[in-house]
Coordinates of C-alpha atoms and ligand atoms in Angstrom, one line a residue:
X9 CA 36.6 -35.1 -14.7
X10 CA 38.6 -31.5 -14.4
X11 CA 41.1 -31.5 -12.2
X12 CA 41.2 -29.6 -9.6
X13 CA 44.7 -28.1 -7.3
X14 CA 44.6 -29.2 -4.3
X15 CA 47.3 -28.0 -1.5
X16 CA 49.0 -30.2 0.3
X17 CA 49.7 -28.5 2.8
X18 CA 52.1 -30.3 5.5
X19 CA 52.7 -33.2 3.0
X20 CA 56.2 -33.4 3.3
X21 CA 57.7 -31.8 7.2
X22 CA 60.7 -32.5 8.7
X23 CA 62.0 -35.3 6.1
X24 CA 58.8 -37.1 6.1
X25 CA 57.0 -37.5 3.5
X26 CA 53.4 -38.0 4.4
X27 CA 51.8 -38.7 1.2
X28 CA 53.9 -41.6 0.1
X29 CA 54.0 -42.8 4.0
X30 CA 50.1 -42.9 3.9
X31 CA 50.5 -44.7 0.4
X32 CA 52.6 -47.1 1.6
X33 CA 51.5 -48.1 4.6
X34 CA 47.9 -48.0 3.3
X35 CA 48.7 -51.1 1.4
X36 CA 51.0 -52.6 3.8
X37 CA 48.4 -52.7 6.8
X38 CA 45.3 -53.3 3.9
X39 CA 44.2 -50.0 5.0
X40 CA 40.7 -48.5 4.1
X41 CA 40.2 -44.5 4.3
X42 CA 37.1 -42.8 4.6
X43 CA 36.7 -39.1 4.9
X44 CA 33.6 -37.3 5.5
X45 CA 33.3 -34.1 3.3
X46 CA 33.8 -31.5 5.7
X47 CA 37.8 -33.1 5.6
X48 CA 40.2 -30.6 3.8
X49 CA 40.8 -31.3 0.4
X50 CA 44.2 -32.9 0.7
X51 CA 42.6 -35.4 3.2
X52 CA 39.2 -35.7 0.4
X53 CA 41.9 -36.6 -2.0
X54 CA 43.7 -39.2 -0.4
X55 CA 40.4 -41.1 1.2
X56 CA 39.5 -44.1 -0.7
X57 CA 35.9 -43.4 -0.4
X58 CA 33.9 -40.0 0.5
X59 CA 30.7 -39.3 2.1
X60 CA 28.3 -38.9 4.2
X61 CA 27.2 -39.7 7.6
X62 CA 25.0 -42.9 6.2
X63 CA 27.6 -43.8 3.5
X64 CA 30.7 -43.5 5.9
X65 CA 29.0 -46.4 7.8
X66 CA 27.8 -48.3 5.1
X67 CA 31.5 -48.2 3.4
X68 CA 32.8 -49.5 7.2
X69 CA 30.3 -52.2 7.6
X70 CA 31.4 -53.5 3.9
X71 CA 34.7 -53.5 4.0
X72 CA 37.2 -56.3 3.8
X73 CA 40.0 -54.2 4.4
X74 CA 41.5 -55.0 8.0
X75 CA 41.9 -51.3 9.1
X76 CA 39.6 -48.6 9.1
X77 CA 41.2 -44.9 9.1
X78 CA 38.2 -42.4 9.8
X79 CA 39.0 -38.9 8.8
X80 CA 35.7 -37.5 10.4
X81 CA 34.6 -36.9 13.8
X82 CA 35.2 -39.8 16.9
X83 CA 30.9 -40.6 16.8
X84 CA 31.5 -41.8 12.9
X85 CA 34.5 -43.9 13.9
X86 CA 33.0 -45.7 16.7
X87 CA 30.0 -46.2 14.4
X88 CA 32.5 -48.0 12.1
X89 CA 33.7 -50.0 15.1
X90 CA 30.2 -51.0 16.2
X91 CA 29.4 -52.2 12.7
X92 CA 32.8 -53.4 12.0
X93 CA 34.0 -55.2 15.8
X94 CA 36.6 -57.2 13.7
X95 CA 38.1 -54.1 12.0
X96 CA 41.0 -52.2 13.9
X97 CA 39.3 -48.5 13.5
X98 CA 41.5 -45.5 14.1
X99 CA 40.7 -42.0 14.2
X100 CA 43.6 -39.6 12.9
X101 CA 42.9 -36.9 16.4
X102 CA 40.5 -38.4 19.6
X103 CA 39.8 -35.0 20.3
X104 CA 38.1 -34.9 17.2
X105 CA 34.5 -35.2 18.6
X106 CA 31.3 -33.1 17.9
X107 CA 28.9 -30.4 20.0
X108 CA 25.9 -32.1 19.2
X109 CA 27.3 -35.6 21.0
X110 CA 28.3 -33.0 23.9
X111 CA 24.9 -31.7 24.0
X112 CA 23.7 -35.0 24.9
X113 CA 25.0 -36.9 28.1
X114 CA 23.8 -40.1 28.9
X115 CA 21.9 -39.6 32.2
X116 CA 20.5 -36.8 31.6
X117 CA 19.0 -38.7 27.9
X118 CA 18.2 -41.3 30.5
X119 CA 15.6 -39.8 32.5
X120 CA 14.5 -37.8 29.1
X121 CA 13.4 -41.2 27.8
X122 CA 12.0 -42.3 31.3
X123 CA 9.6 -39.3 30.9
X124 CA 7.9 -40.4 27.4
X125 CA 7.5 -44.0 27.7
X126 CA 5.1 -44.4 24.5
X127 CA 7.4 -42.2 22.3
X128 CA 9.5 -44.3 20.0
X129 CA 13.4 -42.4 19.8
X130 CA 14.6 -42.2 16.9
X131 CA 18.0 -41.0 18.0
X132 CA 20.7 -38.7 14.9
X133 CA 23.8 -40.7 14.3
X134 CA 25.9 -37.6 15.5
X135 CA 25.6 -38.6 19.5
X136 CA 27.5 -41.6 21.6
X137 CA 27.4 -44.7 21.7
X138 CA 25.9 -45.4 25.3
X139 CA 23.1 -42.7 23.8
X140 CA 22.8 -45.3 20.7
X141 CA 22.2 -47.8 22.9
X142 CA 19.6 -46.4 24.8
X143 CA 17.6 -45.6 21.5
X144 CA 15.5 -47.4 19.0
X145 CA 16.1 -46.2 15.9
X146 CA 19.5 -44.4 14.5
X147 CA 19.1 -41.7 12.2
X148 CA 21.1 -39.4 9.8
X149 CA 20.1 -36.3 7.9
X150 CA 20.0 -38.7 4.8
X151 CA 17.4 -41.2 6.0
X152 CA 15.2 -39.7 8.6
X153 CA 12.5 -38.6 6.5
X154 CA 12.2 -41.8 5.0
X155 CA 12.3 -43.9 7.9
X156 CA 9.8 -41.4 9.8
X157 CA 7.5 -41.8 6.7
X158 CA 7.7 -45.8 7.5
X159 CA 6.1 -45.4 10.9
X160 CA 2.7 -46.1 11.8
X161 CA 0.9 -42.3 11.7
X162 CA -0.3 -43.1 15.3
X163 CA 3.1 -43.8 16.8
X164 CA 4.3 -40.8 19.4
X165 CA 8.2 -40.0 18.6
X166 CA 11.2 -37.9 20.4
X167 CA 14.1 -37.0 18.6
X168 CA 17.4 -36.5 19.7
X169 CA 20.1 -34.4 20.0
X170 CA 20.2 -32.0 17.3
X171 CA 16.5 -30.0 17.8
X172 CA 17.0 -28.0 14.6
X173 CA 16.7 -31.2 12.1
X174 CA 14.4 -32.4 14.5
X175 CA 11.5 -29.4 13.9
X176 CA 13.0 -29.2 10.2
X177 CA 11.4 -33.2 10.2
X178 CA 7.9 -32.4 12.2
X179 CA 7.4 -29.5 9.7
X180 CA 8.5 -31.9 7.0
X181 CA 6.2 -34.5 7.9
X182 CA 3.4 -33.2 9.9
X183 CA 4.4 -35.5 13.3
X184 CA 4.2 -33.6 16.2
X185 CA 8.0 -34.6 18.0
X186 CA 9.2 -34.1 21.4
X187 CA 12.5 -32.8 20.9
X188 CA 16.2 -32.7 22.9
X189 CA 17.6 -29.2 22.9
X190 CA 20.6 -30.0 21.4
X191 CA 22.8 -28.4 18.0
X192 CA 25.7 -27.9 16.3
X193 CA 28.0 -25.3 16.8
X194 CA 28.9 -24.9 13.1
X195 CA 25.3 -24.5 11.2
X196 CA 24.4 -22.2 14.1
X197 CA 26.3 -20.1 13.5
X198 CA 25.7 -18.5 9.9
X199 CA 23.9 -15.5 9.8
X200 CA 20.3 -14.5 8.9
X201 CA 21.0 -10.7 8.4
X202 CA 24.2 -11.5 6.1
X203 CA 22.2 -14.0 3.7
X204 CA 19.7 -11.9 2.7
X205 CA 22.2 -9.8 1.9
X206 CA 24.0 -12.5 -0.3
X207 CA 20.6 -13.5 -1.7
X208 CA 20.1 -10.1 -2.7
X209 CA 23.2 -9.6 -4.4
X210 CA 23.2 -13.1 -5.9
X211 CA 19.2 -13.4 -7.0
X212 CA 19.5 -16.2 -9.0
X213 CA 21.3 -18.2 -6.8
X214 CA 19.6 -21.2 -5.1
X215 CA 20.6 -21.6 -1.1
X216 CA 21.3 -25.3 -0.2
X217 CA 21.7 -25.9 3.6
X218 CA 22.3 -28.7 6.0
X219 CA 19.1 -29.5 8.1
X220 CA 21.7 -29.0 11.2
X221 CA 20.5 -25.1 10.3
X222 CA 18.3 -23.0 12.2
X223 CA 14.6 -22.6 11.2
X224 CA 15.9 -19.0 10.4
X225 CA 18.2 -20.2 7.9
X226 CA 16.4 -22.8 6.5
X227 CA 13.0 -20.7 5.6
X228 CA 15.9 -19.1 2.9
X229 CA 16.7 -22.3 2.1
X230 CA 15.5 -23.4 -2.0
X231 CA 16.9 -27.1 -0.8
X232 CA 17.5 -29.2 2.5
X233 CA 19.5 -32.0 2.7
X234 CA 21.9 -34.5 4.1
X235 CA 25.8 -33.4 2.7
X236 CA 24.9 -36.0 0.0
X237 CA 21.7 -34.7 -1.2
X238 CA 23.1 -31.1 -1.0
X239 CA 25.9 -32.2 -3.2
X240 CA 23.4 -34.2 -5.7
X241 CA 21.3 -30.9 -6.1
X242 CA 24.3 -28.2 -6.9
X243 CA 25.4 -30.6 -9.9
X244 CA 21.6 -31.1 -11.0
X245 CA 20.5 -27.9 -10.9
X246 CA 20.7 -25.6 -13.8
X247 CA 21.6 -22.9 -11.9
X248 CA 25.3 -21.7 -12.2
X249 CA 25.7 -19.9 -8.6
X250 CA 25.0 -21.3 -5.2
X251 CA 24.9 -20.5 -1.6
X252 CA 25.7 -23.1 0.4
X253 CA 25.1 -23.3 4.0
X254 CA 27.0 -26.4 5.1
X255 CA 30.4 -26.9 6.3
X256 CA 32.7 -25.2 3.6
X257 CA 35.4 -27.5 2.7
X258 CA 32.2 -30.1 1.2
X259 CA 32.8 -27.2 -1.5
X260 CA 35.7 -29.0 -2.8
X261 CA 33.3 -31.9 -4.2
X262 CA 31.6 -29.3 -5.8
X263 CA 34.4 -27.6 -7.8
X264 CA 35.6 -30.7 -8.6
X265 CA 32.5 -32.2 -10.3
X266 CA 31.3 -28.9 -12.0
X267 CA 34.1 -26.7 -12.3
X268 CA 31.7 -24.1 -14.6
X269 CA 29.7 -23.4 -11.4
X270 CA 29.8 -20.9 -8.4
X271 CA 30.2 -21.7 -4.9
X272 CA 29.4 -19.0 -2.4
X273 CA 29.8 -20.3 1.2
X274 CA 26.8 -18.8 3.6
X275 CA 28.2 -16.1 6.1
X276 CA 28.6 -16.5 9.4
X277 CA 27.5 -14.4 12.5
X278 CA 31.3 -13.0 11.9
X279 CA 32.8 -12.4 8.6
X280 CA 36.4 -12.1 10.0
X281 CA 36.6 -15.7 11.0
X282 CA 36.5 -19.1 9.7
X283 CA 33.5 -20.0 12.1
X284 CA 31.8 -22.6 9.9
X285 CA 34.4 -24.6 9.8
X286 CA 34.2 -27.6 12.0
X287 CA 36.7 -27.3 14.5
X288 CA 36.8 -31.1 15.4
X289 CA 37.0 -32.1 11.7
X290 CA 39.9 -30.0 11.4
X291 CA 41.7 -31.6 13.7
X292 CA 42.6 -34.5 11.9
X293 CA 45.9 -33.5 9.3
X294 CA 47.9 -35.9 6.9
X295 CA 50.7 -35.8 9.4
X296 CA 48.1 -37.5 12.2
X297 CA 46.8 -40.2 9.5
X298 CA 50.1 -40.8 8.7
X299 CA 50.9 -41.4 12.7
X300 CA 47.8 -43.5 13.3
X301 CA 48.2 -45.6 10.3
X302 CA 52.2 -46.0 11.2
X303 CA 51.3 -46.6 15.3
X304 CA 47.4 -47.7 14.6
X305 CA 46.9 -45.7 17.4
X306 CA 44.3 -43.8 18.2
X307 CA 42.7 -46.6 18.5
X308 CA 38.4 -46.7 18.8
X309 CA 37.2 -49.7 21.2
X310 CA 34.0 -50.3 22.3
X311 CA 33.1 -52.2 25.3
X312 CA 31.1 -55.3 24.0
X313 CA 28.2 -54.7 26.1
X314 CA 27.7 -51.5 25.0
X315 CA 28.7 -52.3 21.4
X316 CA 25.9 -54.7 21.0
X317 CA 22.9 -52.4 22.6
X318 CA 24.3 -49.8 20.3
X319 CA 24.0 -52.3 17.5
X320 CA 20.5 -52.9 17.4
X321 CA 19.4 -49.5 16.5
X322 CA 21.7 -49.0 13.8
X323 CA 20.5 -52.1 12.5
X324 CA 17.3 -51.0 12.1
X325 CA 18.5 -48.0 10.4
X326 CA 20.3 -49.9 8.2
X327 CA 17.4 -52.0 7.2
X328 CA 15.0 -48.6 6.7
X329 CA 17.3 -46.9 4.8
X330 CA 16.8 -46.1 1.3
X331 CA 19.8 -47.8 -1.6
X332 CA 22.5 -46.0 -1.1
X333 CA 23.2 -44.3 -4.8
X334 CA 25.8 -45.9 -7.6
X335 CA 28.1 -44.1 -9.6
X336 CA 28.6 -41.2 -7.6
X337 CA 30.5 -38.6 -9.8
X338 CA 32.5 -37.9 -6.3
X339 CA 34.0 -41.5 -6.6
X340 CA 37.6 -41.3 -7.1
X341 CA 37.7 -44.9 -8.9
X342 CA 39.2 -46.5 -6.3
X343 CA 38.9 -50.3 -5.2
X344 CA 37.6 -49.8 -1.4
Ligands
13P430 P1 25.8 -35.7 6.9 O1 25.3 -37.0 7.4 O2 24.8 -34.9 6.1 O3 27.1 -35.9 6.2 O4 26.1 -34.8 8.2 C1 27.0 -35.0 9.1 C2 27.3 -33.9 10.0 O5 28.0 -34.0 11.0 C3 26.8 -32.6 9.6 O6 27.2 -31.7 10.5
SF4_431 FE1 29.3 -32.2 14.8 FE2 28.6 -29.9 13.7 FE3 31.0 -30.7 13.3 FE4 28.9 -32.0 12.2 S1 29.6 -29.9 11.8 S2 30.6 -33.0 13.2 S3 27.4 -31.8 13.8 S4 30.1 -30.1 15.3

């Protein structure tokens, strides 16, 4: 496997070393890491596992480690702590949460349900946990199709929060969905106008995006897919240039794993800034994972009530999921 620089950025401030802080105390407290891949690469580097959305929680429910430190966004940690109740579960920032769970309060997902009574919910992991528990089945970008393509043909379904994967699926799979208005303030914002553009400088490069896209993006799109399945397809493909509409820092995973290959990041609405970035991932920085593992605090509790109605539907994801894949050439050959 190349190697690949990574900067470490604040590693070492104000006589503190954070790297061999985390390192220590990692071991100390039987500490697990998990990052999601829109993490900067110095936190990618130090995670004991990487992933996606479906893995993440996978990894959590698995673990016999006796802390959890979630470097991703607050929903993924409290899925952790759902599956996990035994685990201590910290999150590096508590501010880090995410525009589609914000798009989606409770009550108002209340009286959305009351309206469609016959409609099955099959509700996208990146929402809260009193909207997990008020849904049937959890989803991610990973599984959905599959589990939709396990329903009975007849069976009415609404879908919630994120609207874009949501028609992406009914044009997918041919179900006609009633849908919650909600999205991500990252994959909405990359630009139509400025990807043709890239395309037509860069012909031969296929565009992978996230599903999280708008229809507008995605009709560009040669692949759609979960992170995972994005990642799986740039290191398949023969092609040696891509465009990749996703969070940029998942680019990492891919320079890493085929270092002879170009990764052009889609453009957003405005080229001077770092828009598709996600601004709650990026809170969480080796100083704060160094804090929370030092303080284990942030801490992620659930109210046991809730944590049990919020169970039931994850469950049944888990159980409808496809295997999650072996050998992944992202695996840093850690013990986790
Ligand atoms: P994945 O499940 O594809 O990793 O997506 C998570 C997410 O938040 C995308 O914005
Ligand atoms: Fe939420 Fe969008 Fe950030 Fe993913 S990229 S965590 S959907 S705000």
């Amino acid at each position: 496997m190349a190697t690949v620089s990574v900067p470490l950025g604040n590693a070492a401030i104000g006589g503190v070393n954070y790297l061999e802080e985390i390192n220590r105390l990692r071991k100390e407290r039987n500490a697990v890491i998990l990052a999601h891949y829109y993490q900067e690469p110095a936190i990618q580097e130090l995670a004991d596992f990487v992933g996606d959305s479906l893995d993440l929680s996978r990894k959590a429910a698995a673990t016999d480690a006796d802390v959890i430190v979630f470097c991703g966004v607050r929903f993924m940690a409290e899925v952790a702590k759902i599956l996990s109740p035994e685990k201590t579960v910290v999150l590096p920032d508590m501010e880090a949460g995410c525009s589609l769970e914000d798009s989606c309060p409770p009550e108002q997902f209340a009286a959305f349900r009351k309206k469609y009574p016959d409609h099955l919910c099959l509700t996208y992991i990146n929402c809260s946990a009193d909207i997990k528990a008020l849904s049937d089945i959890i989803v991610t970008s990973s599984n959905a199709e599959h589990i939709l393509n396990q329903l009975p043909a007849d069976q009415q379904v609404m879908m919630a929060p994120d609207q874009h994967l949501g028609s992406y699926l009914a044009k997918k799979t041919g179900r006609d969905m009633v849908l919650w208005p909600g999205s991500c303030i990252v994959h909405e914002r990359f630009s139509e106008k400025e990807l043709i553009r890239l395309k037509a400088e860069n012909p031969k490069a296929p565009v992978a995006a996230h599903p999280e896209c708008p229809e507008a993006i995605l009709n560009h799109a040669d692949h759609v897919g979960s992170t995972s399945s994005i990642l799986k397809f740039v290191l398949e493909d023969d092609a040696d240039t891509f465009i990749i509409a996703t969070e940029p820092h998942i680019i990492h995973q891919m320079k890493k794993s085929a270092p002879h290959k170009n990764f052009i990041d889609a453009p957003g609405m405005d080229d001077s800034c770092s828009c598709n970035e996600c601004p709650y991932m990026g809170l969480n920085t080796l100083e704060k994972i160094y804090l929370c593992l030092r303080d284990l605090d942030p801490q992620i509790h659930v109210d046991e009530e809730l944590r049990a109605k919020a169970l039931t539907p994850l469950e049944k994801m888990m159980e409808l999921s496809p295997p999650m894949a072996q050998n992944r050439p992202q695996d840093n050959g850690r013990a986790y």
